[in-house]
Coordinates of C-alpha atoms and ligand atoms in Angstrom, one line a residue:
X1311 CA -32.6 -42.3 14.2
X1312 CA -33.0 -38.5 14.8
X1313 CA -31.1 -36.8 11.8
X1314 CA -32.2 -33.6 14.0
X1315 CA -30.1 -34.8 17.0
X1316 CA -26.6 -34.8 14.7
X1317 CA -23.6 -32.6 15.8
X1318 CA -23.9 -31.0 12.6
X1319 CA -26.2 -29.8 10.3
X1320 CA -26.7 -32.6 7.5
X1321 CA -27.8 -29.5 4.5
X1322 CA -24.6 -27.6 4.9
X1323 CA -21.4 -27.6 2.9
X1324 CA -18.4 -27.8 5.0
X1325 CA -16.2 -25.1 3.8
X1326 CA -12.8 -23.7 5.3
X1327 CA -13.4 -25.4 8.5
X1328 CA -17.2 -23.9 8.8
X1329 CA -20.6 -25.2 8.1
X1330 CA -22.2 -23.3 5.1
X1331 CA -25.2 -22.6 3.1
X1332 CA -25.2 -24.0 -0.5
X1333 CA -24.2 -20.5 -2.3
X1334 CA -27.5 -20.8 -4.5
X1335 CA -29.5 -21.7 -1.8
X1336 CA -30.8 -25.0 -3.6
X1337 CA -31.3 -28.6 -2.1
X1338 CA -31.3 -31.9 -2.9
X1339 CA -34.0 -34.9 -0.5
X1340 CA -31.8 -37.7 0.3
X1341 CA -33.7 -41.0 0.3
X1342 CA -33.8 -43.8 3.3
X1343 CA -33.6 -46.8 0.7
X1344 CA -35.2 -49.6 3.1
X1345 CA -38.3 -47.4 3.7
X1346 CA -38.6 -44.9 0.0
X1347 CA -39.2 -41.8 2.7
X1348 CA -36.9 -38.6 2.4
X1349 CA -34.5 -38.8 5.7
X1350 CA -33.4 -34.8 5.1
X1351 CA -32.4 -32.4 2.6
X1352 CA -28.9 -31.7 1.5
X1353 CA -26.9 -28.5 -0.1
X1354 CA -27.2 -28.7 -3.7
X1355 CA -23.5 -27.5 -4.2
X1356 CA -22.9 -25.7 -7.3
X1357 CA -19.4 -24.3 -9.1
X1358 CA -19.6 -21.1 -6.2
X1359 CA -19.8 -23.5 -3.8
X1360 CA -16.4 -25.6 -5.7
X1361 CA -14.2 -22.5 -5.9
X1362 CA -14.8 -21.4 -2.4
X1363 CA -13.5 -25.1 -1.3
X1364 CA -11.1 -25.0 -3.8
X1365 CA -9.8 -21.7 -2.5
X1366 CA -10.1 -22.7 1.3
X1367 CA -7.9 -26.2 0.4
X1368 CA -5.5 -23.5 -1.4
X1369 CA -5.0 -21.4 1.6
X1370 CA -4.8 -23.9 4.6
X1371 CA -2.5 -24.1 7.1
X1372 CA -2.3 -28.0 6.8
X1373 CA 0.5 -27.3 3.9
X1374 CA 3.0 -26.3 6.5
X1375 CA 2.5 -29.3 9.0
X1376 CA 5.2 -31.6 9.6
X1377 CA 4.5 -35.2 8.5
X1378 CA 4.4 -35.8 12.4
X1379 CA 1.7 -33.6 12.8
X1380 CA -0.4 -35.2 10.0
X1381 CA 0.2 -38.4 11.4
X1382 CA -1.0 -37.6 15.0
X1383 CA -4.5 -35.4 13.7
X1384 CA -5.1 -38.9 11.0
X1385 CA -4.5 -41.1 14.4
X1386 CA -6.6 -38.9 16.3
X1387 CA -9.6 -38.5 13.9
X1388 CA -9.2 -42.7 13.5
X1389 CA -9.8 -43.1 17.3
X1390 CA -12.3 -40.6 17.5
X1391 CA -14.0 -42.7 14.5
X1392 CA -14.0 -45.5 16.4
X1393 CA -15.4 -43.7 19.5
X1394 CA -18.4 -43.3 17.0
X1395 CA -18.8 -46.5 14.9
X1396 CA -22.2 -47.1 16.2
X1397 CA -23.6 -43.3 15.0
X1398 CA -21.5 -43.5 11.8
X1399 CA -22.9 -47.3 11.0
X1400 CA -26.9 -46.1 12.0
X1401 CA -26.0 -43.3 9.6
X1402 CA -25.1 -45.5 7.1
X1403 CA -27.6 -48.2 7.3
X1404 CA -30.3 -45.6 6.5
X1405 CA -28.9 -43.8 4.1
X1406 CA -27.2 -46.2 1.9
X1407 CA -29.7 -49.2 3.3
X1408 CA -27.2 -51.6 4.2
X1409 CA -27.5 -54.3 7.0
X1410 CA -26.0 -52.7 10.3
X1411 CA -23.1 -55.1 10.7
X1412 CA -22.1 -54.3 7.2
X1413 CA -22.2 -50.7 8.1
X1414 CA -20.3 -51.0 11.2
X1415 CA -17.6 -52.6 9.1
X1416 CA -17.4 -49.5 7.0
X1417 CA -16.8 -47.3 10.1
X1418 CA -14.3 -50.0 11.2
X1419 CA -12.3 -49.8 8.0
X1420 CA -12.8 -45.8 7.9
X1421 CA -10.7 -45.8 11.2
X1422 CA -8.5 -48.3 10.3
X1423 CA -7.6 -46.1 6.8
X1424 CA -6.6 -43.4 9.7
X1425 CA -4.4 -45.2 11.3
X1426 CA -2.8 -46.9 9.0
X1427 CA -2.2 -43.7 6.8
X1428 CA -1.3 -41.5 10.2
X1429 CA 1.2 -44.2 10.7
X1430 CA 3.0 -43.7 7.3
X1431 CA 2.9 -40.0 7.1
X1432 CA 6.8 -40.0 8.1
X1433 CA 7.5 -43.3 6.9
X1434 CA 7.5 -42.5 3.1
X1435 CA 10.8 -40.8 1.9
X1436 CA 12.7 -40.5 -1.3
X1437 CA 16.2 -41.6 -1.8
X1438 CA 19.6 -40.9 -2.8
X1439 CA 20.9 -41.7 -6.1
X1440 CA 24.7 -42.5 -7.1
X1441 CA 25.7 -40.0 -9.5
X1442 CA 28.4 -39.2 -11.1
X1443 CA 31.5 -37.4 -9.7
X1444 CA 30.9 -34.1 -7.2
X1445 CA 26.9 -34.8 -7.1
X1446 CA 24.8 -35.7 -4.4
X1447 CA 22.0 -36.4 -6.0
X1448 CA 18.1 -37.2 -4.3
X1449 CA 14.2 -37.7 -4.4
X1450 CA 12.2 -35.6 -2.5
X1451 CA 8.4 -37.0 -2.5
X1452 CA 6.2 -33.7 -2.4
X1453 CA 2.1 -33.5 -2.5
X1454 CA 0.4 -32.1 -5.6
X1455 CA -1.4 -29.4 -3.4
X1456 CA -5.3 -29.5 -3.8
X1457 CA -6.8 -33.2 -4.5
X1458 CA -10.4 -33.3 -5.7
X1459 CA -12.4 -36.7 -4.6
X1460 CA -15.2 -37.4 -6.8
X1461 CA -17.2 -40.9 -4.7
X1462 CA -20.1 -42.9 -5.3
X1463 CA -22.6 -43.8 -2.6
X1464 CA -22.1 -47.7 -2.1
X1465 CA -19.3 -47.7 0.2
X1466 CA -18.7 -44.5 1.8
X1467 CA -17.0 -44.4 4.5
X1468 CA -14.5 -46.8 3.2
X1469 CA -13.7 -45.1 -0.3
X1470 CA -13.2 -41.6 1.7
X1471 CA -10.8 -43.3 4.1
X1472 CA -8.4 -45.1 1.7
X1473 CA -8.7 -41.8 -0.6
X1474 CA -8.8 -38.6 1.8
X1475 CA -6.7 -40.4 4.2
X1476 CA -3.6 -40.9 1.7
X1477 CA -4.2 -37.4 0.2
X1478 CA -3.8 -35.8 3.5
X1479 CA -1.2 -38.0 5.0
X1480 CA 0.8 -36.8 1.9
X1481 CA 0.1 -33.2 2.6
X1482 CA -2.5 -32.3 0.2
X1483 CA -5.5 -30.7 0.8
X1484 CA -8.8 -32.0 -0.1
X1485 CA -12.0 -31.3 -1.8
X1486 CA -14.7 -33.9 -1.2
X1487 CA -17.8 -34.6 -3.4
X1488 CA -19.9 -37.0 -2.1
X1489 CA -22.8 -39.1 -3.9
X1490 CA -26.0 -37.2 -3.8
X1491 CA -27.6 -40.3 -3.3
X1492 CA -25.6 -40.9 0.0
X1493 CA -23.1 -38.3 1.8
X1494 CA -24.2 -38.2 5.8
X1495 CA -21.1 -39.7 6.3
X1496 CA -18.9 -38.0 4.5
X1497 CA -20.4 -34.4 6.4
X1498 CA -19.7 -36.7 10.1
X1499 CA -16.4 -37.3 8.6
X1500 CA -15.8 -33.7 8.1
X1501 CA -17.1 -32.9 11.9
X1502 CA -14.8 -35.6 13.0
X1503 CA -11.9 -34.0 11.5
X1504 CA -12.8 -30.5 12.9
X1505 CA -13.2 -31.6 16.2
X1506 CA -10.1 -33.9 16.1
X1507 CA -7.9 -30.5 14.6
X1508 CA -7.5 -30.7 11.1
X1509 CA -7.1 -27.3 10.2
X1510 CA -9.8 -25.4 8.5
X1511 CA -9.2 -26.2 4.6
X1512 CA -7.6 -29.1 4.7
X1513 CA -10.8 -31.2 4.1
X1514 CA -13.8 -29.8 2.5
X1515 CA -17.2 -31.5 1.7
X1516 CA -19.7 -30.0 -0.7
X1517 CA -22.5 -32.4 -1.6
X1518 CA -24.6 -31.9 -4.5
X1519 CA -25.1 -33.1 -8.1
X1520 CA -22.8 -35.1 -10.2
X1521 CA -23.5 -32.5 -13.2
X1522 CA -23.0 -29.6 -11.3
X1523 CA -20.5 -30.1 -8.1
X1524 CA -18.9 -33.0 -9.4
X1525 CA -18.3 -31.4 -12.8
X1526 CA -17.3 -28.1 -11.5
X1527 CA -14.9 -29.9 -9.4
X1528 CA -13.8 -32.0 -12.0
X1529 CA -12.4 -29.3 -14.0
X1530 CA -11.6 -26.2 -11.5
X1531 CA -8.2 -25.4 -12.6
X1532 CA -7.2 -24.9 -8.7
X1533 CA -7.4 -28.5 -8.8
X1534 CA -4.0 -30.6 -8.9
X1535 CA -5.0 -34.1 -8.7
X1536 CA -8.1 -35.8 -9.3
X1537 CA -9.2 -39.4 -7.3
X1538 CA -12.6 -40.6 -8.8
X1539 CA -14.5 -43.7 -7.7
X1540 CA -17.4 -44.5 -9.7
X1541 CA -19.5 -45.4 -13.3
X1542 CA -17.2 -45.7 -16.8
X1543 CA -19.3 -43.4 -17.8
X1544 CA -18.7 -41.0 -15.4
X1545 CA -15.1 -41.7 -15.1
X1546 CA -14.1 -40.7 -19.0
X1547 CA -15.8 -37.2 -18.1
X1548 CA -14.0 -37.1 -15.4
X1549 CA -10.5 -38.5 -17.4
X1550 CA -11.6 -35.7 -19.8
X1551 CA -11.9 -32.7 -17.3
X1552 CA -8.4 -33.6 -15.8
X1553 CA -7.2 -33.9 -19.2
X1554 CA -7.4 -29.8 -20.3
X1555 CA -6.0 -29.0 -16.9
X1556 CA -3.4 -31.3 -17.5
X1557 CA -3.4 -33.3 -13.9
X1558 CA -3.6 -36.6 -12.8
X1559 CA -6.1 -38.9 -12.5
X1560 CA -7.1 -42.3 -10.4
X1561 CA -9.8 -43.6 -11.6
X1562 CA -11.1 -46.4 -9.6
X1563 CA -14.6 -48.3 -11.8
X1564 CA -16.6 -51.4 -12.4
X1565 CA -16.0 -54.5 -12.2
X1566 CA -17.1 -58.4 -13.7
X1567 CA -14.8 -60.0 -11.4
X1568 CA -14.6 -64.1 -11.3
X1569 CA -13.7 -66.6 -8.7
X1570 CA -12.7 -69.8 -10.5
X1571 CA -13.1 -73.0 -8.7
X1572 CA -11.4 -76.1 -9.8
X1573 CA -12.0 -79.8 -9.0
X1574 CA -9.6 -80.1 -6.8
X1575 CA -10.3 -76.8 -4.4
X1576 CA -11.7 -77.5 -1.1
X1577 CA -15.5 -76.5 -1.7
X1578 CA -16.7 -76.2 2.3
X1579 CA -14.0 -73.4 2.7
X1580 CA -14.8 -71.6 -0.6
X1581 CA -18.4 -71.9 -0.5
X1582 CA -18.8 -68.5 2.1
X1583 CA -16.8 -66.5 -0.2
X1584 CA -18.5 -67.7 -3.4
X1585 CA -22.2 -66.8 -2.3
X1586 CA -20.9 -63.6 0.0
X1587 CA -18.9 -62.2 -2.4
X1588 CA -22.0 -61.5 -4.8
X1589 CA -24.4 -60.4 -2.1
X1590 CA -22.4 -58.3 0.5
X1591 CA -24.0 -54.5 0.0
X1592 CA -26.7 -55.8 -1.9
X1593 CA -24.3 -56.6 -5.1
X1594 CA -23.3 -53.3 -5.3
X1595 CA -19.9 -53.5 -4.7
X1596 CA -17.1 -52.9 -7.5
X1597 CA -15.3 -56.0 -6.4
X1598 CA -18.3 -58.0 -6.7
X1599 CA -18.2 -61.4 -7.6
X1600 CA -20.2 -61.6 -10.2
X1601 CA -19.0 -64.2 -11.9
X1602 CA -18.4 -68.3 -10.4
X1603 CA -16.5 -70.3 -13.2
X1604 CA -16.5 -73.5 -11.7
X1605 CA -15.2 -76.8 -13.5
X1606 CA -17.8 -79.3 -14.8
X1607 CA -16.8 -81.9 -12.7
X1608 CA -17.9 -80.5 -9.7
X1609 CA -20.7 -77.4 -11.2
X1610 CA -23.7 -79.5 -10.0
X1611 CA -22.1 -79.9 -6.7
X1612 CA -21.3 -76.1 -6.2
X1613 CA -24.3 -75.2 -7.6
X1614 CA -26.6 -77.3 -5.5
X1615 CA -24.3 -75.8 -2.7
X1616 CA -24.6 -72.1 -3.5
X1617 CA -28.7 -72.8 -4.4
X1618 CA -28.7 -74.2 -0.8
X1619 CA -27.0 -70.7 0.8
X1620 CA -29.4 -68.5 -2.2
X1621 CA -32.6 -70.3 -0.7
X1622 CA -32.0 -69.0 3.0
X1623 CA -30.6 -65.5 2.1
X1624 CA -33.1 -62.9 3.6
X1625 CA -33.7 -59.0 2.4
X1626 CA -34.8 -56.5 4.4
X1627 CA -34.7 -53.0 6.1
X1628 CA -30.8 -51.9 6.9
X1629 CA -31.8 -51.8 10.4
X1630 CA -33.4 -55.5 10.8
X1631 CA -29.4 -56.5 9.7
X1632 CA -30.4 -59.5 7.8
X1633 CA -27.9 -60.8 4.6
X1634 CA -29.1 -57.8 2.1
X1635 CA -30.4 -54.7 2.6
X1636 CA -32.5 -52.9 -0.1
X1637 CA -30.8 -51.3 -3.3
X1638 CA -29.8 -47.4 -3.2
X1639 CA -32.9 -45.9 -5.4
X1640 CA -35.7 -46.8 -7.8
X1641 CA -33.5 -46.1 -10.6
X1642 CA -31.1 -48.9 -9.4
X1643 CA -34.1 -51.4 -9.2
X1644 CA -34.9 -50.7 -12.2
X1645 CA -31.8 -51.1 -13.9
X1646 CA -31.3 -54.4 -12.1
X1647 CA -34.7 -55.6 -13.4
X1648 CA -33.9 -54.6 -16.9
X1649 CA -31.1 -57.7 -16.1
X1650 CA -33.1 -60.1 -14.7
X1651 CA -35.6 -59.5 -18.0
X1652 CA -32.4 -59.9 -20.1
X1653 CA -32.0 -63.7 -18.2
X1654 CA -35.2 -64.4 -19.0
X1655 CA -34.7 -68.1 -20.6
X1656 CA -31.8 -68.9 -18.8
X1657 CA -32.3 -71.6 -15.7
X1658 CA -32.6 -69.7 -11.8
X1659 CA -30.5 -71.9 -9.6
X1660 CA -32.2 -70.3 -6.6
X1661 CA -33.4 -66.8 -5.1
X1662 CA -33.2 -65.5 -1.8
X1663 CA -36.5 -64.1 -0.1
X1664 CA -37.8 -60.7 0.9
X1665 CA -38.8 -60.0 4.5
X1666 CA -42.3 -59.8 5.9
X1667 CA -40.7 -56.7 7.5
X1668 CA -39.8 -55.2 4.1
X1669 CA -41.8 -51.7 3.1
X1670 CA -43.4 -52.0 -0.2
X1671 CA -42.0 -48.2 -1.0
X1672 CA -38.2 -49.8 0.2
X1673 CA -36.4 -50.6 -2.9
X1674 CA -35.7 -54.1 -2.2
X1675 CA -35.0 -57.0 -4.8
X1676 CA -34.5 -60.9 -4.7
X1677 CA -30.9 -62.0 -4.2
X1678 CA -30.9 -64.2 -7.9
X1679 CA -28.1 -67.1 -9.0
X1680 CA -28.4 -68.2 -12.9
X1681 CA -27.1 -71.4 -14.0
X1682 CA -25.4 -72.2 -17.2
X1683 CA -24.8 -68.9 -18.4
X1684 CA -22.7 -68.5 -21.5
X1685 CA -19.7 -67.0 -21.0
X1686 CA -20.5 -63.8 -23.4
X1687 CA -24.0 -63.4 -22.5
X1688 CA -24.3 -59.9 -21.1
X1689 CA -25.5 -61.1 -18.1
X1690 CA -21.9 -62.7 -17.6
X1691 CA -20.5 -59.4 -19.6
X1692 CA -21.9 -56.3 -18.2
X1693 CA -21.6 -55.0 -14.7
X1694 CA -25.1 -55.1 -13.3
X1695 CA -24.3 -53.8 -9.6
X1696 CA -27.5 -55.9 -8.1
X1697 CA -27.7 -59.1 -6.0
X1698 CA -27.2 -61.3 -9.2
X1699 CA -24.7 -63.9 -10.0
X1700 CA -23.8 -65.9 -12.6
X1701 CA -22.4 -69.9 -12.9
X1702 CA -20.0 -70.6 -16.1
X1703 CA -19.1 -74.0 -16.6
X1704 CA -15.9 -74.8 -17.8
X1705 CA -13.0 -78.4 -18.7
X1706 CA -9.8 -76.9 -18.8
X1707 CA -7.2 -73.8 -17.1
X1708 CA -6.5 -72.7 -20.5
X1709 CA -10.6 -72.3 -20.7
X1710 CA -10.9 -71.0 -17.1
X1711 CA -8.6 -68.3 -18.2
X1712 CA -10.2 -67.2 -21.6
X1713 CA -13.5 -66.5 -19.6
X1714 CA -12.2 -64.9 -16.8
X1715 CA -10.0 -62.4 -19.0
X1716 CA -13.2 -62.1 -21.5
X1717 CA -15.1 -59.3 -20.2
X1718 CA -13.4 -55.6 -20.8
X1719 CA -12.9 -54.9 -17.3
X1720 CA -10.0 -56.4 -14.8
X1721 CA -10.6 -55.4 -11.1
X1722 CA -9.8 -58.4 -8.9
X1723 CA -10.3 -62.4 -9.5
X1724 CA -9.6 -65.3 -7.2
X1725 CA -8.6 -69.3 -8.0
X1726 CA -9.5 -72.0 -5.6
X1727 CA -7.1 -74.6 -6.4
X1728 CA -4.6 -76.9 -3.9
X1729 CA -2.2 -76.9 -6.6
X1730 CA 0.3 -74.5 -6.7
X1731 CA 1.9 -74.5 -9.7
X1732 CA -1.7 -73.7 -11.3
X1733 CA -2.4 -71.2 -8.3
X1734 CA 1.1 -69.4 -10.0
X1735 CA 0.4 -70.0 -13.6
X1736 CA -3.3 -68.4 -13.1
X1737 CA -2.2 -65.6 -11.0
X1738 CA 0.4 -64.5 -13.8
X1739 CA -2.6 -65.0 -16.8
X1740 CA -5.6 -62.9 -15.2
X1741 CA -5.5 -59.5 -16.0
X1742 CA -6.7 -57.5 -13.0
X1743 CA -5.5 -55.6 -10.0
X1744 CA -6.1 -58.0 -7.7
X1745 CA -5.9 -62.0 -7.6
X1746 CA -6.7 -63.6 -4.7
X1747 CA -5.9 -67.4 -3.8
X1748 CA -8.0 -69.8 -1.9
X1749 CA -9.6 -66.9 -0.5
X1750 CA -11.9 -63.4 -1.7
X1751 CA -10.8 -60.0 -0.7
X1752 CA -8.6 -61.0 2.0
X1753 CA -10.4 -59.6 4.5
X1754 CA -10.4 -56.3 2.4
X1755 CA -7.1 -55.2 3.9
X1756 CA -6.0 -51.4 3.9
X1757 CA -2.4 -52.2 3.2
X1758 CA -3.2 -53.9 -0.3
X1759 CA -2.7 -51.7 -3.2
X1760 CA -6.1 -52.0 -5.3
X1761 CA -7.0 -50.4 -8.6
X1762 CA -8.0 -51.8 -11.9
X1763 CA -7.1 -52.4 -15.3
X1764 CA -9.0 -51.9 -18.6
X1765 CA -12.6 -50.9 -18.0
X1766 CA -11.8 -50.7 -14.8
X1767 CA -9.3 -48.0 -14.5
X1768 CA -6.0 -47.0 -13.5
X1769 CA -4.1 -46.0 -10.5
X1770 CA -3.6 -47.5 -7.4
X1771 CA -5.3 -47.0 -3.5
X1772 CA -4.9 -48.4 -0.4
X1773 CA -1.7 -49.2 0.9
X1774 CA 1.3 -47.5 0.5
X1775 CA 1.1 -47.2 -3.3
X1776 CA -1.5 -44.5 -2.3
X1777 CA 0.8 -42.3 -1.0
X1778 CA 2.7 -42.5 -3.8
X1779 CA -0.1 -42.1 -6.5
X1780 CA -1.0 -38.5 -4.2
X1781 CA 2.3 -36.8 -4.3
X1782 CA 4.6 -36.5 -6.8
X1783 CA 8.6 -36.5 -7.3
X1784 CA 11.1 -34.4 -7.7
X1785 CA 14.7 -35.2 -7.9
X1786 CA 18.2 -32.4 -6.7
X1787 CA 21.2 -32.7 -8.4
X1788 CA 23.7 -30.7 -6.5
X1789 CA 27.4 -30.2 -7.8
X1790 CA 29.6 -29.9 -5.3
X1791 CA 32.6 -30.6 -6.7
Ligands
LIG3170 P1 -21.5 -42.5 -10.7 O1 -20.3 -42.5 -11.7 O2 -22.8 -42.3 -11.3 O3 -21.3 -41.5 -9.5 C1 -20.1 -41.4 -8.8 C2 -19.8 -40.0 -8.3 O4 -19.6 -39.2 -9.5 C3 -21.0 -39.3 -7.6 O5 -20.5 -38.5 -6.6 C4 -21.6 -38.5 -8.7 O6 -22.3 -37.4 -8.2 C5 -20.4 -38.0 -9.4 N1 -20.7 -37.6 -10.8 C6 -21.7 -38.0 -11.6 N2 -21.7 -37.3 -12.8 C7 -20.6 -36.5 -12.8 C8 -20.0 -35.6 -13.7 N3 -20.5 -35.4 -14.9 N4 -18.9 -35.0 -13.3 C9 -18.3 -35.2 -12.1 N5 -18.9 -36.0 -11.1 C10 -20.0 -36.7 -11.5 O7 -21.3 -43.9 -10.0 P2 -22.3 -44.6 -9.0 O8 -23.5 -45.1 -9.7 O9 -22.6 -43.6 -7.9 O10 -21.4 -45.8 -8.4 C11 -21.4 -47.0 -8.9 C12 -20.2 -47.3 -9.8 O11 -19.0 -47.0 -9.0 C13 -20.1 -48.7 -10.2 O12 -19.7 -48.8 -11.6 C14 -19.0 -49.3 -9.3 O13 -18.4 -50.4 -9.8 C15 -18.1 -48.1 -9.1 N6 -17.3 -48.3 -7.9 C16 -16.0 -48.6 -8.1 C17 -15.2 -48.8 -7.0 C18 -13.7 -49.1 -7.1 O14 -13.0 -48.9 -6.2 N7 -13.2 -49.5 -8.3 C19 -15.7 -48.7 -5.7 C20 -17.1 -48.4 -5.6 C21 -17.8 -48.2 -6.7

């Protein structure tokens, strides 16, 4: 693709409705994973850059629009979204290196996020309360003002919809840091939005580093609510920052999530979700499956199964859309090798392959199933964000539920059982945001609230728990008499 052919120019800022130099002048290369070549540069954002946005989101015109109005620009930008899947998906595919369909997805999902926030803009109200005598006393849901969005690069599109499409159906205005790993589709987002109306300020993007825009962002006191997708690490600095400002804070993490398969579960049906579930974007997904606890009845069966779907997964470029595209970066490699080193000794069920196709300077990596993996070995403990997952044998529920709820994180888990009353028991016992039953992610559905516990995080997206989570209450007590 020609980055030079874009609408917009991919090493500005998006400030106040205009494309801007990076105050300091500096840039970042941005990195096409499947190939290891620089795609373009990128504004290297810095705290100027921050308070200008901060400043713009302060002063725009999207704080007096109706809820009406906010829900026709959100419906409009989601249309003109999926006018433009195909650009936004080539633009994803070589810069976050995943396969094509899986980028399309993305750029499905962004425009669904619209449109399903553009639809509730007027459909969340407050109530009325019974009082005593001579009040009339009600809720009034208001937005905090400015929202920062800190994001991370492995899922874009999707993470700016269910994040800057609440915040603005709620009437906040938005500042938007995207990864410096990955951002061209945040900075098409923001031409989307200008060309669909949002009013200058309502949405601004300022790329750069973690350390310098994210942090400034992170603690710019014009800043009333903080939504941050991304590392533990990162998130605590972030939890931090909010912290002497006094706002809050969604923090959306990692994950060890397990699906737990019983005996009795129909092992045809679960057997897409088990394998996809680890592999989809390369393994770097928060939701990941990384975990298959599967009853010893039937662990050689499911593991001969899922060898049998490792064996015929393929890597390559994003653009050859085969199962897995390459990693983000070198770093990521690496850190994914350090893993595999650390399963050294433990039995490979099966590995997937690496295309003929494949650049040697791409960052690619073998898709890699272990078998028989203790249950508090760090490979079945840590979140290693790479194509690697783990089997865990185990005899009983009561088991099946001590490992699931062993690791520190709680993001989402599913069961695979025909029998209810264990399908209810289970769902109660898991401690996660998420539990999914004879099934993995649901289809990923917008209108399911989805947030973490523990290591994890805290605060809910997606759905209409969103909405609530960016805007805040305030309840009237008139005396009437
Ligand atoms: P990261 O924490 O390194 O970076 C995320 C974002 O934070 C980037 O935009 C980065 O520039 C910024 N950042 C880095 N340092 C910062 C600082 N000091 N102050 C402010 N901002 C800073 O995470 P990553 O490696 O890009 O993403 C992978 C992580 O994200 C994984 O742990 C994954 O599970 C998690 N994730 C969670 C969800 C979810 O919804 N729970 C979704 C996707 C990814």
């Amino acid at each position: 693709m020609d980055i030079n052919k874009l609408s917009f120019n991919p090493s500005l800022c998006f400030i106040n409705g205009k494309w801007i130099q990076p105050h300091r002048g500096k840039f970042i290369e941005l990195t096409n994973p499947s190939s290891g070549k620089i795609l373009c540069k990128i504004s290297r954002g810095s705290s100027e850059d921050i308070d200008h946005a901060v400043k713009a989101a302060q002063n725009s015109d999207w704080v007096h629009s109706t809820a009406l109005e906010r829900g026709r620009v959100l419906l409009k930008m989601s249309q003109m979204v999926l006018n433009e899947v195909e650009l936004l998906a080539e633009l994803e595919a070589n810069d976050v290196g995943k396969p094509l369909t899986q980028a399309r997805g993305d750029a499905i999902a962004l425009a669904r996020y619209l449109e399903f926030y553009g639809g509730a803009s007027d459909k969340i109200h407050g109530e009325t309360i019974p009082y005593l005598k001579g009040y009339t006393v009600y809720t009034l849901r208001e937005p905090h003002g400015v929202t920062g969005h800190i994001v991370p690069w492995n899922y874009p599109m999707q993470i700016i919809g269910r994040s800057i499409g609440a915040a603005l159906a709620m009437g906040n205005t938005t500042v938007l840091k995207p990864a410096e790993e990955a951002c061209l589709s945040a900075l098409a987002f923001a031409d989307i939005a200008s060309r669909a109306g949002l009013p200058e300020g309502a949405l601004n993007v300022v790329p750069g580093l973690g350390s310098e825009a994210g942090a400034s962002l992170a603690c710019h006191p014009g800043i009333n609510h903080i939504s941050f997708t991304g590392s533990e690490v990162v998130g605590k600095k972030i939890q931090a920052a909010a912290a002497k400002n006094v706002v809050p804070v969604t923090l959306e993490l990692g994950g060890k999530s397990p699906q737990i398969v019983f005996e009795d579960a129909d092992l045809e049906a679960a057997l897409p979700f088990l394998v996809n579930s680890g592999i989809q974007n390369a393994g770097q997904t928060c939701s990941a499956a990384s975990r298959i606890l599967i009853q010893k009845s039937v662990f050689n069966k499911v593991k001969d199964m899922m060898g049998e779907k490792y064996r015929a997964l393929r890597v390559g470029p994003a653009i050859d859309d085969l199962d897995l595209g390459p990693l983000i970066s070198k770093r990521q490699k690496e850190i994914v090798l350090n893993f595999l080193e650390l399963g050294k000794g433990l039995k490979i069920v099966a590995k997937g392959s690496i295309s003929r196709n494949a650049p040697e300077t791409g960052f690619y990596i073998q898709p890699t199933l272990f078998e028989d993996v203790p249950y508090d070995h760090k490979l079945a403990q840590e979140e290693i964000f790479g194509p690697v997952q783990v089997l865990i044998p185990f005899d009983t529920e009561d088991q099946a539920i001590h490992i699931a709820n062993s690791t520190s994180f709680g993001l989402v888990a599913s069961i695979w059982t025909n029998n209810g009353a264990r399908q209810m028991r289970m769902a109660k016992e898991l401690k996660c945001g998420q539990v999914f039953i004879n099934n993995y992610g649901a289809g990923g559905g917008v209108e399911l609230p989805f947030g973490g516990v523990g290591r994890s995080g805290h605060g809910r997206e997606k759905g209409f728990e969103a909405l609530y989570g960016f805007s805040t209450l305030k309840t009237i007590a008139a005396f009437h008499g």
